[in-house]
CSV table of C-alpha atoms and ligand atoms in Angstrom, one decimal:
chain,number,residue,atom,x,y,z
A,1,MET,CA,-137.5,188.7,-13.3
A,2,LEU,CA,-137.7,192.0,-15.4
A,3,LEU,CA,-135.3,194.9,-14.5
A,4,GLU,CA,-136.6,198.2,-14.5
A,5,LYS,CA,-134.3,199.2,-17.5
A,6,THR,CA,-131.3,197.7,-19.5
A,7,GLU,CA,-129.0,200.3,-20.5
A,8,ILE,CA,-127.6,200.0,-24.3
A,9,LEU,CA,-124.2,201.5,-24.6
A,10,THR,CA,-123.1,201.8,-28.1
A,11,VAL,CA,-119.4,201.8,-28.7
A,12,SER,CA,-117.2,201.7,-31.8
A,13,ASP,CA,-116.1,198.3,-32.8
A,14,GLY,CA,-112.8,199.3,-33.6
A,15,VAL,CA,-110.1,200.7,-31.2
A,16,PRO,CA,-112.1,202.1,-28.2
A,17,ASP,CA,-111.5,206.0,-28.1
A,18,ALA,CA,-111.9,208.3,-25.1
A,19,ILE,CA,-115.8,208.5,-25.5
A,20,ASP,CA,-116.1,204.8,-25.5
A,21,ARG,CA,-114.0,204.2,-22.6
A,22,LYS,CA,-116.1,206.2,-20.6
A,23,LYS,CA,-119.2,204.0,-21.4
A,24,LEU,CA,-117.0,201.1,-20.8
A,25,ALA,CA,-115.7,202.4,-17.5
A,26,HIS,CA,-119.5,203.0,-16.3
A,27,ALA,CA,-120.5,199.2,-17.5
A,28,ALA,CA,-117.4,198.1,-15.6
A,29,GLU,CA,-118.4,199.8,-12.4
A,30,ILE,CA,-122.0,198.4,-12.8
A,31,LEU,CA,-120.3,194.9,-13.3
A,32,ARG,CA,-118.1,195.3,-10.1
A,33,ARG,CA,-121.1,196.3,-8.1
A,34,GLY,CA,-122.8,192.9,-8.8
A,35,GLY,CA,-124.5,193.9,-12.0
A,36,THR,CA,-124.9,191.8,-15.3
A,37,VAL,CA,-123.3,193.3,-18.4
A,38,CYS,CA,-123.3,191.9,-21.9
A,39,PHE,CA,-120.3,192.7,-24.0
A,40,PRO,CA,-119.0,191.9,-27.5
A,41,THR,CA,-116.3,189.3,-28.2
A,42,GLU,CA,-114.5,188.3,-31.3
A,43,THR,CA,-116.5,184.6,-31.1
A,44,VAL,CA,-120.1,185.6,-29.7
A,45,TYR,CA,-121.5,188.2,-27.4
A,46,GLY,CA,-121.1,187.3,-23.6
A,47,LEU,CA,-123.3,187.7,-20.6
A,48,GLY,CA,-120.8,188.8,-17.9
A,49,ALA,CA,-120.8,189.2,-14.2
A,50,ASN,CA,-118.0,189.4,-11.6
A,51,ALA,CA,-116.8,185.8,-11.1
A,52,LEU,CA,-115.6,186.4,-7.6
A,53,ASP,CA,-119.2,187.4,-6.6
A,54,ALA,CA,-121.7,184.4,-6.2
A,55,ALA,CA,-125.0,186.4,-6.1
A,56,ALA,CA,-123.8,188.2,-9.3
A,57,VAL,CA,-123.1,185.0,-11.2
A,58,GLU,CA,-126.5,183.7,-10.0
A,59,GLN,CA,-128.3,186.5,-12.1
A,60,ILE,CA,-126.4,185.0,-15.3
A,61,PHE,CA,-128.4,181.7,-14.8
A,62,LEU,CA,-131.5,183.5,-14.0
A,63,ALA,CA,-131.4,185.9,-17.0
A,64,LYS,CA,-130.6,183.0,-19.5
A,65,GLY,CA,-132.6,180.4,-18.1
A,66,ARG,CA,-129.5,178.2,-17.7
A,67,PRO,CA,-129.2,174.9,-15.7
A,68,GLN,CA,-127.1,175.5,-12.5
A,69,ASP,CA,-125.1,172.4,-13.4
A,70,ASN,CA,-123.5,173.8,-16.6
A,71,PRO,CA,-120.3,175.7,-15.5
A,72,LEU,CA,-119.4,179.0,-16.8
A,73,ILE,CA,-116.0,180.2,-18.3
A,74,ILE,CA,-114.0,183.1,-17.0
A,75,HIS,CA,-112.7,186.1,-19.0
A,76,LEU,CA,-109.4,187.9,-18.4
A,77,ASP,CA,-107.7,190.8,-19.9
A,78,ALA,CA,-104.3,189.0,-20.1
A,79,ILE,CA,-103.5,185.3,-19.7
A,80,GLU,CA,-100.6,186.4,-17.3
A,81,ASN,CA,-103.3,187.0,-14.5
A,82,ALA,CA,-104.7,183.4,-15.0
A,83,GLU,CA,-102.4,182.3,-12.1
A,84,LYS,CA,-104.4,184.2,-9.4
A,85,TYR,CA,-107.5,182.3,-10.3
A,86,CYS,CA,-106.1,178.8,-11.3
A,87,PHE,CA,-102.9,176.6,-11.2
A,88,ALA,CA,-101.6,177.7,-14.6
A,89,ALA,CA,-97.9,177.8,-14.1
A,90,GLU,CA,-97.7,174.3,-13.2
A,91,ASN,CA,-99.6,173.0,-16.1
A,92,PRO,CA,-97.4,171.3,-18.4
A,93,TYR,CA,-99.5,172.1,-21.6
A,94,LEU,CA,-100.6,175.7,-20.9
A,95,GLU,CA,-97.2,177.0,-22.0
A,96,ARG,CA,-97.4,175.2,-25.4
A,97,ILE,CA,-100.8,176.9,-26.5
A,98,ARG,CA,-100.2,180.3,-24.7
A,99,HIS,CA,-99.7,182.1,-28.2
A,100,PHE,CA,-103.3,181.5,-29.0
A,101,PHE,CA,-104.0,184.0,-26.1
A,102,PRO,CA,-105.7,186.4,-26.7
A,103,GLY,CA,-107.9,184.8,-29.0
A,104,PRO,CA,-111.0,182.3,-29.6
A,105,VAL,CA,-109.9,179.7,-27.2
A,106,THR,CA,-110.5,178.5,-23.7
A,107,ALA,CA,-108.0,176.4,-21.6
A,108,VAL,CA,-109.7,174.4,-18.6
A,109,LEU,CA,-107.3,174.5,-15.7
A,110,LYS,CA,-107.4,173.2,-12.2
A,111,LYS,CA,-109.1,176.2,-10.1
A,112,ARG,CA,-108.1,178.0,-7.3
A,113,ASP,CA,-110.6,178.3,-4.1
A,114,LEU,CA,-111.4,181.9,-4.7
A,115,ILE,CA,-113.7,181.0,-7.8
A,116,PRO,CA,-117.0,180.1,-6.1
A,117,ASP,CA,-118.8,176.6,-6.9
A,118,VAL,CA,-121.6,178.7,-8.5
A,119,VAL,CA,-119.1,179.3,-11.4
A,120,THR,CA,-117.9,176.0,-12.3
A,121,ALA,CA,-120.9,174.1,-11.0
A,122,SER,CA,-118.7,172.7,-8.3
A,123,LEU,CA,-116.1,171.2,-10.6
A,124,PRO,CA,-112.6,171.3,-9.6
A,125,SER,CA,-111.7,173.0,-12.9
A,126,VAL,CA,-112.5,176.4,-14.6
A,127,GLY,CA,-112.4,177.6,-18.2
A,128,VAL,CA,-110.2,180.5,-18.8
A,129,ARG,CA,-110.5,182.6,-21.9
A,130,VAL,CA,-108.8,186.0,-23.1
A,131,PRO,CA,-110.8,187.4,-25.8
A,132,SER,CA,-108.8,189.5,-28.5
A,133,ASN,CA,-111.6,191.9,-29.5
A,134,PRO,CA,-110.5,195.4,-28.4
A,135,VAL,CA,-113.7,196.5,-26.8
A,136,ALA,CA,-113.9,193.3,-24.8
A,137,HIS,CA,-110.3,193.6,-23.8
A,138,ALA,CA,-110.6,197.4,-22.7
A,139,PHE,CA,-113.9,196.4,-20.9
A,140,LEU,CA,-112.2,193.4,-19.0
A,141,ALA,CA,-109.1,195.6,-18.1
A,142,LEU,CA,-111.6,198.1,-16.7
A,143,CYS,CA,-113.3,195.6,-14.8
A,144,GLY,CA,-110.0,194.4,-12.9
A,145,VAL,CA,-111.9,191.1,-11.9
A,146,PRO,CA,-112.4,187.8,-13.5
A,147,VAL,CA,-115.6,188.0,-15.5
A,148,ALA,CA,-117.9,184.9,-15.7
A,149,ALA,CA,-119.8,184.6,-18.8
A,150,PRO,CA,-121.6,182.3,-21.2
A,151,SER,CA,-122.8,183.4,-24.6
A,152,ALA,CA,-125.5,186.1,-24.1
A,153,ASN,CA,-128.3,184.1,-25.5
A,154,LEU,CA,-131.3,182.6,-23.8
A,155,SER,CA,-130.4,179.1,-22.9
A,156,GLY,CA,-130.9,176.7,-26.0
A,157,ARG,CA,-131.0,179.6,-28.6
A,158,PRO,CA,-128.3,180.2,-31.2
A,159,SER,CA,-125.4,182.3,-29.8
A,160,PRO,CA,-125.7,186.2,-30.5
A,161,THR,CA,-123.0,187.4,-33.0
A,162,CYS,CA,-124.4,191.1,-33.0
A,163,ALA,CA,-125.9,193.5,-30.4
A,164,GLN,CA,-129.6,193.0,-31.7
A,165,HIS,CA,-129.5,189.4,-31.0
A,166,VAL,CA,-128.7,190.1,-27.4
A,167,ILE,CA,-131.4,192.6,-27.2
A,168,ASP,CA,-133.8,190.3,-28.7
A,169,ASP,CA,-133.0,187.7,-25.9
A,170,LEU,CA,-132.0,189.6,-22.9
A,171,TYR,CA,-133.5,193.2,-22.9
A,172,GLY,CA,-134.9,193.7,-19.5
A,173,LYS,CA,-133.1,190.7,-18.0
A,174,VAL,CA,-129.8,192.4,-17.8
A,175,ASP,CA,-128.3,195.7,-16.5
A,176,VAL,CA,-126.3,196.6,-19.4
A,177,ILE,CA,-125.6,195.8,-23.3
A,178,ILE,CA,-122.6,196.9,-24.7
A,179,ALA,CA,-123.2,197.2,-28.5
A,180,ALA,CA,-120.4,197.2,-30.7
A,181,GLY,CA,-120.5,195.4,-34.5
A,182,ASN,CA,-120.6,191.9,-35.4
A,183,SER,CA,-118.5,188.9,-33.9
A,184,SER,CA,-115.4,188.4,-36.4
A,185,VAL,CA,-115.3,184.6,-35.7
A,186,GLY,CA,-119.0,184.1,-35.0
A,187,LEU,CA,-118.8,180.6,-33.2
A,188,GLU,CA,-118.0,180.3,-29.4
A,189,SER,CA,-114.4,179.7,-28.6
A,190,THR,CA,-112.5,176.3,-28.9
A,191,ILE,CA,-112.6,174.6,-25.7
A,192,VAL,CA,-109.3,172.5,-24.7
A,193,SER,CA,-109.1,170.7,-21.5
A,194,LEU,CA,-105.5,170.7,-19.8
A,195,VAL,CA,-106.7,168.9,-16.7
A,196,VAL,CA,-106.6,165.5,-18.4
A,197,ASP,CA,-103.5,163.9,-19.9
A,198,PRO,CA,-103.4,163.8,-22.9
A,199,PRO,CA,-105.3,167.1,-23.5
A,200,MET,CA,-108.9,167.0,-24.9
A,201,LEU,CA,-110.9,169.1,-27.3
A,202,LEU,CA,-114.2,169.6,-25.7
A,203,ARG,CA,-115.7,172.2,-28.3
A,204,PRO,CA,-114.2,173.0,-31.6
A,205,GLY,CA,-113.9,176.8,-32.6
A,206,GLY,CA,-111.8,179.3,-34.3
A,207,VAL,CA,-108.6,177.9,-33.0
A,208,THR,CA,-108.6,174.6,-35.0
A,209,ALA,CA,-108.0,171.0,-33.7
A,210,GLU,CA,-105.1,171.1,-36.3
A,211,GLN,CA,-103.5,174.0,-34.8
A,212,LEU,CA,-103.8,172.8,-31.1
A,213,GLU,CA,-102.4,169.3,-32.1
A,214,GLU,CA,-99.6,171.0,-33.9
A,215,ALA,CA,-98.8,173.4,-30.6
A,216,LEU,CA,-99.3,170.4,-28.3
A,217,SER,CA,-97.1,167.8,-30.2
A,218,PRO,CA,-95.6,165.4,-29.3
A,219,ALA,CA,-98.5,165.0,-26.7
A,220,PRO,CA,-101.7,163.9,-28.8
A,221,LEU,CA,-105.0,166.0,-28.5
A,222,LEU,CA,-108.0,163.6,-27.9
A,223,LEU,CA,-111.3,164.7,-29.4
A,224,SER,CA,-114.4,164.6,-26.9
A,225,ASP,CA,-117.1,162.1,-27.6
A,226,ALA,CA,-119.3,165.2,-27.2
A,227,VAL,CA,-118.1,166.9,-30.5
A,228,LEU,CA,-119.6,164.6,-32.9
A,229,SER,CA,-121.8,162.2,-31.0
A,230,GLU,CA,-125.0,162.5,-29.2
A,231,MET,CA,-124.8,162.5,-25.4
A,232,LYS,CA,-127.1,160.2,-23.8
A,233,PRO,CA,-128.8,160.4,-20.5
A,234,GLY,CA,-126.3,159.2,-17.9
A,235,ASP,CA,-123.2,159.7,-19.8
A,236,LYS,CA,-120.5,161.4,-17.9
A,237,ALA,CA,-120.0,164.8,-19.5
A,238,SER,CA,-116.4,166.0,-19.9
A,239,ALA,CA,-118.1,169.1,-21.5
A,240,PRO,CA,-120.9,169.6,-19.3
A,241,GLY,CA,-122.7,172.0,-21.8
A,242,MET,CA,-122.7,169.4,-24.6
A,243,LYS,CA,-125.5,167.4,-23.2
A,244,TYR,CA,-128.0,170.2,-23.5
A,245,LYS,CA,-130.4,171.3,-26.4
A,246,HIS,CA,-128.2,174.1,-28.2
A,247,TYR,CA,-128.4,176.6,-31.1
A,248,ALA,CA,-131.8,175.5,-32.1
A,249,PRO,CA,-134.2,177.9,-33.8
A,250,LYS,CA,-138.0,177.6,-33.2
A,251,THR,CA,-138.3,175.4,-36.5
A,252,PRO,CA,-136.8,171.9,-36.5
A,253,VAL,CA,-133.5,171.8,-38.5
A,254,SER,CA,-132.5,169.1,-41.0
A,255,LEU,CA,-129.1,168.9,-42.2
A,256,VAL,CA,-128.6,167.8,-46.1
A,257,SER,CA,-125.3,166.0,-47.1
A,258,GLY,CA,-124.5,164.8,-50.4
A,259,PRO,CA,-123.0,165.8,-53.8
A,260,LYS,CA,-123.8,169.3,-54.9
A,261,GLU,CA,-126.3,168.6,-57.7
A,262,HIS,CA,-128.2,166.1,-55.7
A,263,ALA,CA,-128.6,168.5,-52.8
A,264,THR,CA,-129.5,171.5,-54.6
A,265,GLU,CA,-132.0,169.2,-56.6
A,266,PHE,CA,-133.5,167.9,-53.2
A,267,LEU,CA,-133.6,171.3,-51.7
A,268,ARG,CA,-135.6,172.7,-54.8
A,269,GLU,CA,-137.9,169.9,-54.6
A,270,LYS,CA,-138.6,170.5,-50.8
A,271,GLN,CA,-139.1,174.3,-51.6
A,272,ARG,CA,-141.8,173.3,-54.1
A,273,THR,CA,-143.6,171.1,-51.7
A,274,GLU,CA,-143.0,172.3,-48.2
A,275,ARG,CA,-142.9,175.4,-46.3
A,276,CYS,CA,-139.6,175.3,-45.4
A,277,ALA,CA,-136.4,177.7,-45.1
A,278,VAL,CA,-133.1,176.7,-46.7
A,279,LEU,CA,-129.6,177.9,-45.5
A,280,ALA,CA,-127.4,177.4,-48.7
A,281,PHE,CA,-124.0,178.2,-49.9
A,282,SER,CA,-123.4,181.6,-51.9
A,283,GLU,CA,-122.8,179.5,-55.2
A,284,ASP,CA,-126.0,177.5,-54.8
A,285,VAL,CA,-128.5,180.1,-54.1
A,286,SER,CA,-129.3,180.9,-57.7
A,287,SER,CA,-130.2,177.3,-58.3
A,288,LEU,CA,-132.9,177.5,-55.5
A,289,LEU,CA,-136.3,179.3,-55.5
A,290,PRO,CA,-135.5,182.8,-54.3
A,291,THR,CA,-137.9,182.9,-51.3
A,292,GLN,CA,-136.9,181.9,-47.6
A,293,VAL,CA,-133.2,181.2,-48.7
A,294,PHE,CA,-130.3,182.5,-46.6
A,295,ASP,CA,-126.9,182.5,-47.8
A,296,ILE,CA,-124.1,181.0,-45.5
A,297,GLY,CA,-121.1,182.2,-47.7
A,298,ARG,CA,-119.2,180.2,-50.2
A,299,GLU,CA,-118.4,176.5,-49.5
A,300,ASP,CA,-114.8,177.2,-49.8
A,301,ASP,CA,-115.0,180.0,-47.0
A,302,PRO,CA,-115.7,178.1,-43.7
A,303,GLU,CA,-114.7,181.3,-41.7
A,304,GLU,CA,-117.5,183.2,-43.5
A,305,ASN,CA,-119.9,180.1,-42.9
A,306,ALA,CA,-118.8,180.5,-39.2
A,307,ARG,CA,-119.7,184.1,-39.2
A,308,ARG,CA,-123.0,183.8,-40.6
A,309,ILE,CA,-124.6,180.5,-39.4
A,310,PHE,CA,-126.1,181.7,-36.0
A,311,ALA,CA,-127.4,184.7,-37.5
A,312,CYS,CA,-129.0,182.6,-40.4
A,313,LEU,CA,-130.6,180.2,-37.9
A,314,ARG,CA,-132.0,183.2,-36.0
A,315,ALA,CA,-133.6,184.8,-39.0
A,316,THR,CA,-135.5,181.7,-39.6
A,317,ASP,CA,-137.4,182.6,-36.6
A,318,ARG,CA,-138.9,185.3,-38.2
A,319,LEU,CA,-140.7,183.5,-41.0
A,320,PRO,CA,-144.4,182.6,-40.2
A,321,GLY,CA,-145.7,179.2,-40.8
A,322,ILE,CA,-142.6,177.3,-42.0
A,323,THR,CA,-142.1,173.7,-40.9
A,324,GLN,CA,-138.8,172.9,-41.5
A,325,VAL,CA,-135.3,174.4,-41.9
A,326,TYR,CA,-132.8,172.5,-44.3
A,327,VAL,CA,-129.2,173.3,-44.0
A,328,HIS,CA,-126.7,172.3,-46.9
A,329,ILE,CA,-123.6,170.8,-45.1
A,330,THR,CA,-120.1,170.0,-46.5
A,331,ASP,CA,-118.4,166.7,-46.0
A,332,ASP,CA,-115.1,168.3,-45.1
A,333,ARG,CA,-114.3,168.3,-41.4
A,334,ARG,CA,-111.0,170.2,-41.4
A,335,GLY,CA,-110.4,173.3,-39.9
A,336,VAL,CA,-113.1,175.8,-38.8
A,337,ARG,CA,-115.4,173.3,-40.7
A,338,LEU,CA,-115.4,171.0,-37.8
A,339,ALA,CA,-116.7,173.9,-35.5
A,340,VAL,CA,-119.5,174.6,-38.0
A,341,PHE,CA,-120.5,171.1,-38.0
A,342,ASN,CA,-120.6,170.5,-34.4
A,343,ARG,CA,-122.9,173.6,-34.0
A,344,LEU,CA,-125.2,172.4,-36.8
A,345,LEU,CA,-125.5,168.9,-35.5
A,346,LYS,CA,-126.6,170.1,-32.1
A,347,ALA,CA,-129.0,172.7,-33.6
A,348,SER,CA,-130.6,169.8,-36.0
A,349,ALA,CA,-130.6,167.2,-32.9
A,350,TYR,CA,-128.3,165.1,-35.1
A,351,ARG,CA,-130.8,164.8,-38.2
A,352,ILE,CA,-128.8,164.3,-41.3
A,353,LEU,CA,-130.6,163.5,-44.6
A,354,TYR,CA,-128.0,161.7,-47.1
A,355,VAL,CA,-129.0,162.5,-50.5
X,401,TXA,O1,-116.5,182.1,-27.0
X,401,TXA,C1,-117.0,181.8,-25.9
X,401,TXA,O2,-116.5,180.8,-25.2
X,401,TXA,C2,-118.3,182.6,-25.4
X,401,TXA,C3,-117.6,183.9,-25.1
X,401,TXA,C4,-118.7,184.8,-24.3
X,401,TXA,O3,-116.5,183.9,-24.5
X,401,TXA,N1,-118.6,181.8,-24.2
X,401,TXA,C5,-119.2,180.6,-24.1
X,401,TXA,O4,-119.7,180.1,-23.0
X,401,TXA,O5,-119.7,180.2,-25.3
X,401,TXA,P1,-120.8,179.2,-22.8
X,401,TXA,O6,-121.0,179.1,-21.5
X,401,TXA,O7,-121.9,179.4,-23.7
X,401,TXA,O8,-120.1,177.9,-23.1
X,401,TXA,C6,-118.9,177.4,-22.3
X,401,TXA,C7,-119.0,176.1,-22.4
X,401,TXA,C8,-120.2,175.1,-21.9
X,401,TXA,O9,-120.5,174.2,-22.9
X,401,TXA,C9,-119.5,174.8,-20.5
X,401,TXA,O10,-120.2,173.5,-20.2
X,401,TXA,C10,-118.2,174.4,-20.8
X,401,TXA,O11,-117.8,175.5,-21.6
X,401,TXA,N2,-117.4,174.3,-19.5
X,401,TXA,C11,-117.2,175.5,-18.6
X,401,TXA,N3,-116.2,175.3,-17.7
X,401,TXA,C12,-116.0,173.9,-17.9
X,401,TXA,C13,-115.4,173.0,-17.3
X,401,TXA,N4,-114.5,173.5,-16.2
X,401,TXA,N5,-114.9,171.8,-17.8
X,401,TXA,C14,-115.4,171.4,-19.0
X,401,TXA,N6,-116.2,172.2,-19.6
X,401,TXA,C15,-116.7,173.4,-19.0
X,402,MG,MG1,-123.6,179.1,-24.9
């Protein structure tokens, strides 16, 4: 379905001023009337619709080409409003992680009946997120309804961390795109299920597993199998989205693991013999041939790796004729590195070359 026109509203990525507010109010009005609005958040851009309007939510699935059995999360301007849409107060764990809201985290809670089945793919639970990005916050407050939103990419593609990515994927398929700079985290939110006991990490992200563990203690935090291993057909998915192909550029991706010198030697050899693109750490770029190399930031700066990784994967799509994308990975899985590794595992369909 191609809409007649997608409105692109450019707003500042700092504190929204009076002019921006007018644009945001206009976008909120379109959303409240059943339209689809892409908006920035600190994790990635989202593709939003009124979560209380089943017909509007269906437009999200159509625009993205998303399977109907993959549930959406809802976005609120304040965690205090969660009680209206789910059983937040009675959950013994939400209070312990409350200080991460607003921020890059989603809590899965038991839902109330007013959230339509199309949002949650008929699950009895719903993911709740409160973005900290000021534009997202102002927009959600103006909407005044919970906003169902997946990442604003075509299904299967890397998530969008700037407005251009959203335009590339969804122009003509949504009513409005709010454009406001780059996402400061760059990876989707951490998802923690609080409807199982003990709580379970379903997707790692900007709020780290270590931070959640500390907050939930003495309760342990389980790690879903979906974080580090491949879902097989028929596996019961506690994180339904994890069974789908994800984050993949057009060219197959392979991850390269091993000591720095071995890895750069291996990558240089690949550059000489194959038409490939390489995603490398900043400090290694000068040891590689200069063409078709993308800098993902220093190895000791995982937050920067997180910010850059999706844009680098997308950039490889603009290189004609390449047959492989190689990504140098680190063995460290602590902190945000777990989230970066998780996305790269999915992008590469679990292909790791040990050198
Ligand atoms: O940072 C984010 O979370 C971004 C921004 C836009 O907020 N949104 C996002 O949404 O990444 P999406 O739909 O791309 O990823 C949400 C994931 C999916 O894998 C989905 O399967 C899972 O959350 N999910 C949603 N509801 C769930 C539920 N009730 N139980 C378990 N997993 C759920
Ligand atoms: Mg997504």
